[in-house]
């Protein structure tokens, strides 16, 4: 499965993600949410990630082309997002980010940091 991390420095980030995901029609059950689109393609979010493994996504970060300032993600919390379709991932994460009270970023499979509202489906690596 293709994955990326959605991250934020908000202390209520995971709860905010579950509320926003439910508002977008995802089924939220414990530390995960699943969203099927109208083509029956699925996007799944996993929470309750062990912060001791944050180095898995925090090490060797790179800003996406055109990102002027790299955010300080040293204290960020993360949820893992699985999706096989970059277009679904980018559009749904942008909609989710618009509902979050604080900024969020995507750290893709190559360690590239994207503003969650501006992920390019042609360039993101899940």
mmCIF file of N, CA and C in Angstrom:
data_model
loop_
_atom_site.group_PDB
_atom_site.id
_atom_site.type_symbol
_atom_site.label_atom_id
_atom_site.label_comp_id
_atom_site.label_asym_id
_atom_site.label_seq_id
_atom_site.Cartn_x
_atom_site.Cartn_y
_atom_site.Cartn_z
ATOM 1 N N UNK A 1 0.842 -1.181 0.000
ATOM 2 C CA UNK A 1 0.000 0.000 0.000
ATOM 3 C C UNK A 1 0.882 1.237 0.000
ATOM 4 N N UNK A 2 0.434 2.283 -0.628
ATOM 5 C CA UNK A 2 1.157 3.552 -0.679
ATOM 6 C C UNK A 2 0.776 4.388 0.535
ATOM 7 N N UNK A 3 1.772 5.021 1.164
ATOM 8 C CA UNK A 3 1.496 5.800 2.366
ATOM 9 C C UNK A 3 2.257 7.118 2.371
ATOM 10 N N UNK A 4 1.745 8.028 3.181
ATOM 11 C CA UNK A 4 2.407 9.284 3.509
ATOM 12 C C UNK A 4 1.937 9.646 4.909
ATOM 13 N N UNK A 5 2.608 10.591 5.528
ATOM 14 C CA UNK A 5 2.197 11.041 6.851
ATOM 15 C C UNK A 5 1.606 12.436 6.763
ATOM 16 N N UNK A 6 0.523 12.639 7.484
ATOM 17 C CA UNK A 6 -0.061 13.956 7.671
ATOM 18 C C UNK A 6 0.383 14.401 9.049
ATOM 19 N N UNK A 7 0.991 15.587 9.150
ATOM 20 C CA UNK A 7 1.604 16.014 10.407
ATOM 21 C C UNK A 7 1.181 17.432 10.769
ATOM 22 N N UNK A 8 1.236 17.727 12.069
ATOM 23 C CA UNK A 8 0.929 19.061 12.567
ATOM 24 C C UNK A 8 1.559 19.228 13.938
ATOM 25 N N UNK A 9 1.795 20.468 14.315
ATOM 26 C CA UNK A 9 2.322 20.753 15.649
ATOM 27 C C UNK A 9 1.199 21.005 16.649
ATOM 28 N N UNK A 10 -0.030 20.909 16.231
ATOM 29 C CA UNK A 10 -1.169 21.094 17.123
ATOM 30 C C UNK A 10 -1.219 19.965 18.147
ATOM 31 N N UNK A 11 -1.438 20.310 19.410
ATOM 32 C CA UNK A 11 -1.514 19.281 20.450
ATOM 33 C C UNK A 11 -2.805 18.468 20.357
ATOM 34 N N UNK A 12 -3.811 18.999 19.679
ATOM 35 C CA UNK A 12 -5.077 18.271 19.517
ATOM 36 C C UNK A 12 -5.211 17.691 18.108
ATOM 37 N N UNK A 13 -4.095 17.559 17.413
ATOM 38 C CA UNK A 13 -4.099 17.186 16.006
ATOM 39 C C UNK A 13 -4.913 15.933 15.700
ATOM 40 N N UNK A 14 -4.652 14.845 16.407
ATOM 41 C CA UNK A 14 -5.338 13.598 16.065
ATOM 42 C C UNK A 14 -6.847 13.715 16.260
ATOM 43 N N UNK A 15 -7.283 14.317 17.352
ATOM 44 C CA UNK A 15 -8.721 14.522 17.559
ATOM 45 C C UNK A 15 -9.307 15.413 16.469
ATOM 46 N N UNK A 16 -8.558 16.447 16.084
ATOM 47 C CA UNK A 16 -9.014 17.337 15.008
ATOM 48 C C UNK A 16 -9.154 16.574 13.691
ATOM 49 N N UNK A 17 -8.215 15.666 13.414
ATOM 50 C CA UNK A 17 -8.272 14.861 12.189
ATOM 51 C C UNK A 17 -9.528 13.997 12.189
ATOM 52 N N UNK A 18 -9.840 13.351 13.310
ATOM 53 C CA UNK A 18 -11.021 12.479 13.354
ATOM 54 C C UNK A 18 -12.294 13.283 13.137
ATOM 55 N N UNK A 19 -12.385 14.475 13.750
ATOM 56 C CA UNK A 19 -13.578 15.309 13.559
ATOM 57 C C UNK A 19 -13.716 15.742 12.102
ATOM 58 N N UNK A 20 -12.618 16.192 11.512
ATOM 59 C CA UNK A 20 -12.650 16.644 10.119
ATOM 60 C C UNK A 20 -12.960 15.487 9.174
ATOM 61 N N UNK A 21 -12.363 14.322 9.423
ATOM 62 C CA UNK A 21 -12.610 13.154 8.570
ATOM 63 C C UNK A 21 -14.084 12.756 8.614
ATOM 64 N N UNK A 22 -14.668 12.760 9.801
ATOM 65 C CA UNK A 22 -16.087 12.425 9.928
ATOM 66 C C UNK A 22 -16.949 13.445 9.186
ATOM 67 N N UNK A 23 -16.574 14.711 9.257
ATOM 68 C CA UNK A 23 -17.328 15.757 8.560
ATOM 69 C C UNK A 23 -17.277 15.576 7.044
ATOM 70 N N UNK A 24 -16.215 14.938 6.553
ATOM 71 C CA UNK A 24 -16.068 14.684 5.117
ATOM 72 C C UNK A 24 -16.676 13.350 4.679
ATOM 73 N N UNK A 25 -17.287 12.633 5.624
ATOM 74 C CA UNK A 25 -17.958 11.391 5.269
ATOM 75 C C UNK A 25 -17.173 10.127 5.539
ATOM 76 N N UNK A 26 -16.020 10.243 6.180
ATOM 77 C CA UNK A 26 -15.244 9.049 6.522
ATOM 78 C C UNK A 26 -15.888 8.336 7.708
ATOM 79 N N UNK A 27 -15.711 7.039 7.753
ATOM 80 C CA UNK A 27 -16.124 6.254 8.910
ATOM 81 C C UNK A 27 -14.948 6.253 9.876
ATOM 82 N N UNK A 28 -15.173 6.803 11.061
ATOM 83 C CA UNK A 28 -14.121 6.890 12.073
ATOM 84 C C UNK A 28 -14.410 5.843 13.130
ATOM 85 N N UNK A 29 -13.420 4.999 13.412
ATOM 86 C CA UNK A 29 -13.588 3.923 14.382
ATOM 87 C C UNK A 29 -12.296 3.770 15.161
ATOM 88 N N UNK A 30 -12.284 4.292 16.388
ATOM 89 C CA UNK A 30 -11.067 4.214 17.194
ATOM 90 C C UNK A 30 -9.958 5.010 16.545
ATOM 91 N N UNK A 31 -8.763 4.440 16.481
ATOM 92 C CA UNK A 31 -7.634 5.198 15.933
ATOM 93 C C UNK A 31 -7.474 5.060 14.422
ATOM 94 N N UNK A 32 -8.587 4.916 13.713
ATOM 95 C CA UNK A 32 -8.470 4.936 12.253
ATOM 96 C C UNK A 32 -9.760 5.473 11.631
ATOM 97 N N UNK A 33 -9.623 5.915 10.384
ATOM 98 C CA UNK A 33 -10.771 6.398 9.619
ATOM 99 C C UNK A 33 -10.622 5.892 8.196
ATOM 100 N N UNK A 34 -11.742 5.623 7.564
ATOM 101 C CA UNK A 34 -11.696 5.155 6.182
ATOM 102 C C UNK A 34 -12.731 5.917 5.365
ATOM 103 N N UNK A 35 -12.280 6.363 4.202
ATOM 104 C CA UNK A 35 -13.140 7.130 3.303
ATOM 105 C C UNK A 35 -13.198 6.452 1.943
ATOM 106 N N UNK A 36 -14.397 6.073 1.479
ATOM 107 C CA UNK A 36 -14.546 5.573 0.107
ATOM 108 C C UNK A 36 -15.062 6.711 -0.780
ATOM 109 N N UNK A 37 -14.449 6.902 -1.927
ATOM 110 C CA UNK A 37 -14.964 7.933 -2.828
ATOM 111 C C UNK A 37 -16.077 7.354 -3.700
ATOM 112 N N UNK A 38 -16.593 8.148 -4.623
ATOM 113 C CA UNK A 38 -17.716 7.697 -5.447
ATOM 114 C C UNK A 38 -17.326 6.646 -6.481
ATOM 115 N N UNK A 39 -16.015 6.388 -6.625
ATOM 116 C CA UNK A 39 -15.540 5.322 -7.516
ATOM 117 C C UNK A 39 -15.149 4.073 -6.724
ATOM 118 N N UNK A 40 -15.504 4.065 -5.431
ATOM 119 C CA UNK A 40 -15.196 2.961 -4.525
ATOM 120 C C UNK A 40 -13.695 2.776 -4.321
ATOM 121 N N UNK A 41 -12.962 3.891 -4.356
ATOM 122 C CA UNK A 41 -11.537 3.889 -4.013
ATOM 123 C C UNK A 41 -11.436 4.322 -2.554
ATOM 124 N N UNK A 42 -10.508 3.728 -1.824
ATOM 125 C CA UNK A 42 -10.428 3.985 -0.392
ATOM 126 C C UNK A 42 -9.171 4.741 0.002
ATOM 127 N N UNK A 43 -9.337 5.574 1.020
ATOM 128 C CA UNK A 43 -8.244 6.256 1.699
ATOM 129 C C UNK A 43 -8.410 5.918 3.174
ATOM 130 N N UNK A 44 -7.344 5.494 3.840
ATOM 131 C CA UNK A 44 -7.416 5.101 5.242
ATOM 132 C C UNK A 44 -6.392 5.882 6.043
ATOM 133 N N UNK A 45 -6.825 6.390 7.195
ATOM 134 C CA UNK A 45 -5.951 7.132 8.101
ATOM 135 C C UNK A 45 -5.770 6.299 9.358
ATOM 136 N N UNK A 46 -4.521 6.147 9.773
ATOM 137 C CA UNK A 46 -4.195 5.429 11.001
ATOM 138 C C UNK A 46 -3.594 6.399 12.007
ATOM 139 N N UNK A 47 -4.108 6.372 13.217
ATOM 140 C CA UNK A 47 -3.588 7.208 14.286
ATOM 141 C C UNK A 47 -2.903 6.369 15.334
ATOM 142 N N UNK A 48 -2.751 6.961 16.519
ATOM 143 C CA UNK A 48 -2.114 6.294 17.654
ATOM 144 C C UNK A 48 -0.724 5.784 17.286
ATOM 145 N N UNK A 49 0.006 6.583 16.490
ATOM 146 C CA UNK A 49 1.362 6.190 16.115
ATOM 147 C C UNK A 49 2.302 6.400 17.291
ATOM 148 N N UNK A 50 3.230 5.521 17.465
ATOM 149 C CA UNK A 50 4.191 5.609 18.555
ATOM 150 C C UNK A 50 5.173 6.745 18.263
ATOM 151 N N UNK A 51 5.209 7.784 19.118
ATOM 152 C CA UNK A 51 6.111 8.910 18.863
ATOM 153 C C UNK A 51 7.590 8.517 18.872
ATOM 154 N N UNK A 52 7.909 7.365 19.449
ATOM 155 C CA UNK A 52 9.311 6.916 19.432
ATOM 156 C C UNK A 52 9.770 6.564 18.024
ATOM 157 N N UNK A 53 8.823 6.390 17.111
ATOM 158 C CA UNK A 53 9.175 6.059 15.728
ATOM 159 C C UNK A 53 9.046 7.257 14.789
ATOM 160 N N UNK A 54 8.910 8.452 15.362
ATOM 161 C CA UNK A 54 8.775 9.660 14.533
ATOM 162 C C UNK A 54 9.984 9.863 13.636
ATOM 163 N N UNK A 55 11.140 9.356 14.054
ATOM 164 C CA UNK A 55 12.336 9.500 13.208
ATOM 165 C C UNK A 55 12.127 8.837 11.852
ATOM 166 N N UNK A 56 11.204 7.893 11.768
ATOM 167 C CA UNK A 56 10.930 7.233 10.483
ATOM 168 C C UNK A 56 10.487 8.234 9.423
ATOM 169 N N UNK A 57 9.752 9.265 9.829
ATOM 170 C CA UNK A 57 9.306 10.270 8.860
ATOM 171 C C UNK A 57 10.001 11.616 9.046
ATOM 172 N N UNK A 58 10.603 11.862 10.210
ATOM 173 C CA UNK A 58 11.219 13.162 10.486
ATOM 174 C C UNK A 58 12.627 13.309 9.932
ATOM 175 N N UNK A 59 13.337 12.217 9.767
ATOM 176 C CA UNK A 59 14.730 12.293 9.314
ATOM 177 C C UNK A 59 14.796 12.652 7.838
ATOM 178 N N UNK A 60 15.751 13.493 7.500
ATOM 179 C CA UNK A 60 16.054 13.828 6.096
ATOM 180 C C UNK A 60 14.871 14.421 5.340
ATOM 181 N N UNK A 61 14.203 15.397 5.947
ATOM 182 C CA UNK A 61 13.094 16.059 5.276
ATOM 183 C C UNK A 61 13.607 17.035 4.227
ATOM 184 N N UNK A 62 12.835 17.215 3.181
ATOM 185 C CA UNK A 62 13.168 18.162 2.116
ATOM 186 C C UNK A 62 11.906 18.938 1.755
ATOM 187 N N UNK A 63 12.069 20.221 1.501
ATOM 188 C CA UNK A 63 10.924 21.045 1.110
ATOM 189 C C UNK A 63 10.543 20.748 -0.331
ATOM 190 N N UNK A 64 9.263 20.746 -0.608
ATOM 191 C CA UNK A 64 8.823 20.574 -1.994
ATOM 192 C C UNK A 64 9.272 21.792 -2.781
ATOM 193 N N UNK A 65 9.497 21.663 -4.071
ATOM 194 C CA UNK A 65 9.905 22.816 -4.880
ATOM 195 C C UNK A 65 8.895 23.957 -4.734
ATOM 196 N N UNK A 66 9.414 25.150 -4.482
ATOM 197 C CA UNK A 66 8.561 26.320 -4.337
ATOM 198 C C UNK A 66 8.127 26.610 -2.913
ATOM 199 N N UNK A 67 8.426 25.730 -1.972
ATOM 200 C CA UNK A 67 8.085 25.979 -0.570
ATOM 201 C C UNK A 67 9.170 26.870 0.007
ATOM 202 N N UNK A 68 8.811 28.102 0.348
ATOM 203 C CA UNK A 68 9.794 29.082 0.784
ATOM 204 C C UNK A 68 10.413 28.746 2.134
ATOM 205 N N UNK A 69 9.589 28.429 3.102
ATOM 206 C CA UNK A 69 10.083 28.147 4.446
ATOM 207 C C UNK A 69 9.704 26.736 4.858
ATOM 208 N N UNK A 70 10.709 25.988 5.267
ATOM 209 C CA UNK A 70 10.471 24.637 5.775
ATOM 210 C C UNK A 70 9.913 24.768 7.193
ATOM 211 N N UNK A 71 8.761 24.167 7.476
ATOM 212 C CA UNK A 71 8.220 24.245 8.831
ATOM 213 C C UNK A 71 9.084 23.453 9.809
ATOM 214 N N UNK A 72 9.089 23.899 11.065
ATOM 215 C CA UNK A 72 9.789 23.162 12.114
ATOM 216 C C UNK A 72 8.863 22.041 12.575
ATOM 217 N N UNK A 73 9.170 20.829 12.189
ATOM 218 C CA UNK A 73 8.328 19.680 12.527
ATOM 219 C C UNK A 73 8.930 18.829 13.641
ATOM 220 N N UNK A 74 9.874 19.399 14.377
ATOM 221 C CA UNK A 74 10.572 18.625 15.410
ATOM 222 C C UNK A 74 9.640 18.155 16.525
ATOM 223 N N UNK A 75 8.534 18.848 16.741
ATOM 224 C CA UNK A 75 7.583 18.432 17.778
ATOM 225 C C UNK A 75 6.242 18.004 17.180
ATOM 226 N N UNK A 76 6.196 17.824 15.886
ATOM 227 C CA UNK A 76 4.932 17.508 15.210
ATOM 228 C C UNK A 76 4.439 16.107 15.548
ATOM 229 N N UNK A 77 3.132 15.979 15.523
ATOM 230 C CA UNK A 77 2.465 14.690 15.655
ATOM 231 C C UNK A 77 2.064 14.234 14.261
ATOM 232 N N UNK A 78 1.874 12.932 14.095
ATOM 233 C CA UNK A 78 1.583 12.406 12.759
ATOM 234 C C UNK A 78 0.471 11.372 12.801
ATOM 235 N N UNK A 79 -0.238 11.295 11.680
ATOM 236 C CA UNK A 79 -1.103 10.161 11.377
ATOM 237 C C UNK A 79 -0.615 9.622 10.040
ATOM 238 N N UNK A 80 -0.798 8.350 9.834
ATOM 239 C CA UNK A 80 -0.378 7.714 8.588
ATOM 240 C C UNK A 80 -1.585 7.611 7.662
ATOM 241 N N UNK A 81 -1.375 7.946 6.391
ATOM 242 C CA UNK A 81 -2.464 7.911 5.414
ATOM 243 C C UNK A 81 -2.090 6.934 4.306
ATOM 244 N N UNK A 82 -2.935 5.933 4.104
ATOM 245 C CA UNK A 82 -2.735 4.962 3.025
ATOM 246 C C UNK A 82 -3.727 5.248 1.911
ATOM 247 N N UNK A 83 -3.224 5.264 0.704
ATOM 248 C CA UNK A 83 -4.083 5.483 -0.457
ATOM 249 C C UNK A 83 -3.315 5.074 -1.703
ATOM 250 N N UNK A 84 -3.939 4.371 -2.602
ATOM 251 C CA UNK A 84 -3.275 3.942 -3.840
ATOM 252 C C UNK A 84 -3.331 4.991 -4.937
ATOM 253 N N UNK A 85 -4.163 6.000 -4.768
ATOM 254 C CA UNK A 85 -4.421 6.968 -5.832
ATOM 255 C C UNK A 85 -3.991 8.357 -5.396
ATOM 256 N N UNK A 86 -2.983 8.892 -6.059
ATOM 257 C CA UNK A 86 -2.444 10.193 -5.705
ATOM 258 C C UNK A 86 -3.478 11.299 -5.871
ATOM 259 N N UNK A 87 -4.338 11.203 -6.885
ATOM 260 C CA UNK A 87 -5.348 12.248 -7.081
ATOM 261 C C UNK A 87 -6.354 12.266 -5.936
ATOM 262 N N UNK A 88 -6.816 11.103 -5.498
ATOM 263 C CA UNK A 88 -7.720 11.024 -4.353
ATOM 264 C C UNK A 88 -7.019 11.531 -3.102
ATOM 265 N N UNK A 89 -5.789 11.095 -2.884
ATOM 266 C CA UNK A 89 -5.031 11.524 -1.715
ATOM 267 C C UNK A 89 -4.934 13.046 -1.667
ATOM 268 N N UNK A 90 -4.459 13.657 -2.738
ATOM 269 C CA UNK A 90 -4.221 15.105 -2.754
ATOM 270 C C UNK A 90 -5.514 15.892 -2.556
ATOM 271 N N UNK A 91 -6.566 15.512 -3.242
ATOM 272 C CA UNK A 91 -7.814 16.276 -3.133
ATOM 273 C C UNK A 91 -8.467 16.101 -1.768
ATOM 274 N N UNK A 92 -8.463 14.886 -1.233
ATOM 275 C CA UNK A 92 -9.120 14.649 0.046
ATOM 276 C C UNK A 92 -8.334 15.269 1.191
ATOM 277 N N UNK A 93 -7.020 15.172 1.153
ATOM 278 C CA UNK A 93 -6.196 15.774 2.207
ATOM 279 C C UNK A 93 -6.342 17.294 2.184
ATOM 280 N N UNK A 94 -6.456 17.899 1.011
ATOM 281 C CA UNK A 94 -6.677 19.351 0.934
ATOM 282 C C UNK A 94 -8.007 19.723 1.587
ATOM 283 N N UNK A 95 -9.041 18.940 1.331
ATOM 284 C CA UNK A 95 -10.345 19.196 1.955
ATOM 285 C C UNK A 95 -10.272 19.010 3.463
ATOM 286 N N UNK A 96 -9.575 17.981 3.903
ATOM 287 C CA UNK A 96 -9.407 17.736 5.333
ATOM 288 C C UNK A 96 -8.648 18.892 5.976
ATOM 289 N N UNK A 97 -7.556 19.320 5.358
ATOM 290 C CA UNK A 97 -6.727 20.398 5.910
ATOM 291 C C UNK A 97 -7.529 21.683 6.081
ATOM 292 N N UNK A 98 -8.463 21.932 5.172
ATOM 293 C CA UNK A 98 -9.286 23.139 5.264
ATOM 294 C C UNK A 98 -10.170 23.138 6.507
ATOM 295 N N UNK A 99 -10.436 21.962 7.058
ATOM 296 C CA UNK A 99 -11.274 21.846 8.254
ATOM 297 C C UNK A 99 -10.471 21.814 9.549
ATOM 298 N N UNK A 100 -9.161 21.695 9.455
ATOM 299 C CA UNK A 100 -8.329 21.635 10.656
ATOM 300 C C UNK A 100 -8.105 23.041 11.201
ATOM 301 N N UNK A 101 -8.077 23.196 12.539
ATOM 302 C CA UNK A 101 -7.905 24.529 13.121
ATOM 303 C C UNK A 101 -6.479 25.079 13.017
ATOM 304 N N UNK A 102 -5.508 24.219 12.766
ATOM 305 C CA UNK A 102 -4.116 24.661 12.655
ATOM 306 C C UNK A 102 -3.489 24.046 11.406
ATOM 307 N N UNK A 103 -2.388 24.634 10.913
ATOM 308 C CA UNK A 103 -1.757 24.127 9.685
ATOM 309 C C UNK A 103 -1.312 22.669 9.800
ATOM 310 N N UNK A 104 -1.346 21.999 8.662
ATOM 311 C CA UNK A 104 -0.875 20.613 8.576
ATOM 312 C C UNK A 104 -0.036 20.477 7.316
ATOM 313 N N UNK A 105 0.837 19.488 7.338
ATOM 314 C CA UNK A 105 1.717 19.213 6.208
ATOM 315 C C UNK A 105 1.677 17.728 5.905
ATOM 316 N N UNK A 106 2.039 17.399 4.695
ATOM 317 C CA UNK A 106 2.208 16.013 4.280
ATOM 318 C C UNK A 106 3.697 15.763 4.145
ATOM 319 N N UNK A 107 4.156 14.655 4.709
ATOM 320 C CA UNK A 107 5.522 14.177 4.481
ATOM 321 C C UNK A 107 5.366 12.931 3.625
ATOM 322 N N UNK A 108 5.791 13.041 2.363
ATOM 323 C CA UNK A 108 5.566 11.926 1.443
ATOM 324 C C UNK A 108 6.623 10.840 1.603
ATOM 325 N N UNK A 109 6.537 9.816 0.795
ATOM 326 C CA UNK A 109 7.427 8.665 0.894
ATOM 327 C C UNK A 109 8.885 8.970 0.637
ATOM 328 N N UNK A 110 9.164 10.103 -0.016
ATOM 329 C CA UNK A 110 10.544 10.525 -0.249
ATOM 330 C C UNK A 110 11.023 11.527 0.789
ATOM 331 N N UNK A 111 10.193 11.822 1.813
ATOM 332 C CA UNK A 111 10.564 12.798 2.831
ATOM 333 C C UNK A 111 10.338 14.236 2.405
ATOM 334 N N UNK A 112 9.603 14.434 1.314
ATOM 335 C CA UNK A 112 9.309 15.790 0.847
ATOM 336 C C UNK A 112 8.113 16.327 1.632
ATOM 337 N N UNK A 113 8.260 17.559 2.117
ATOM 338 C CA UNK A 113 7.220 18.206 2.920
ATOM 339 C C UNK A 113 6.361 19.089 2.018
ATOM 340 N N UNK A 114 5.066 18.862 2.076
ATOM 341 C CA UNK A 114 4.078 19.606 1.290
ATOM 342 C C UNK A 114 3.097 20.273 2.238
ATOM 343 N N UNK A 115 2.678 21.515 1.976
ATOM 344 C CA UNK A 115 1.522 22.035 2.712
ATOM 345 C C UNK A 115 0.339 21.113 2.402
ATOM 346 N N UNK A 116 -0.406 20.710 3.411
ATOM 347 C CA UNK A 116 -1.478 19.734 3.186
ATOM 348 C C UNK A 116 -2.511 20.231 2.182
ATOM 349 N N UNK A 117 -2.681 21.526 2.089
ATOM 350 C CA UNK A 117 -3.657 22.076 1.149
ATOM 351 C C UNK A 117 -3.116 22.175 -0.272
ATOM 352 N N UNK A 118 -1.837 21.848 -0.473
ATOM 353 C CA UNK A 118 -1.240 22.038 -1.789
ATOM 354 C C UNK A 118 -0.396 20.886 -2.280
ATOM 355 N N UNK A 119 -0.858 19.670 -2.102
ATOM 356 C CA UNK A 119 -0.115 18.502 -2.579
ATOM 357 C C UNK A 119 -0.366 18.320 -4.076
ATOM 358 N N UNK A 120 0.700 18.196 -4.830
ATOM 359 C CA UNK A 120 0.595 17.979 -6.279
ATOM 360 C C UNK A 120 0.466 16.478 -6.537
ATOM 361 N N UNK A 121 -0.677 16.018 -7.042
ATOM 362 C CA UNK A 121 -0.862 14.580 -7.246
ATOM 363 C C UNK A 121 0.092 13.988 -8.283
ATOM 364 N N UNK A 122 0.671 14.816 -9.143
ATOM 365 C CA UNK A 122 1.611 14.309 -10.151
ATOM 366 C C UNK A 122 3.023 14.167 -9.597
ATOM 367 N N UNK A 123 3.309 14.819 -8.464
ATOM 368 C CA UNK A 123 4.673 14.806 -7.942
ATOM 369 C C UNK A 123 4.818 14.124 -6.584
ATOM 370 N N UNK A 124 3.731 13.999 -5.833
ATOM 371 C CA UNK A 124 3.821 13.384 -4.509
ATOM 372 C C UNK A 124 4.175 11.908 -4.651
ATOM 373 N N UNK A 125 4.959 11.401 -3.716
ATOM 374 C CA UNK A 125 5.346 9.986 -3.705
ATOM 375 C C UNK A 125 4.728 9.309 -2.490
ATOM 376 N N UNK A 126 3.753 8.473 -2.762
ATOM 377 C CA UNK A 126 3.108 7.726 -1.677
ATOM 378 C C UNK A 126 3.779 6.382 -1.526
#
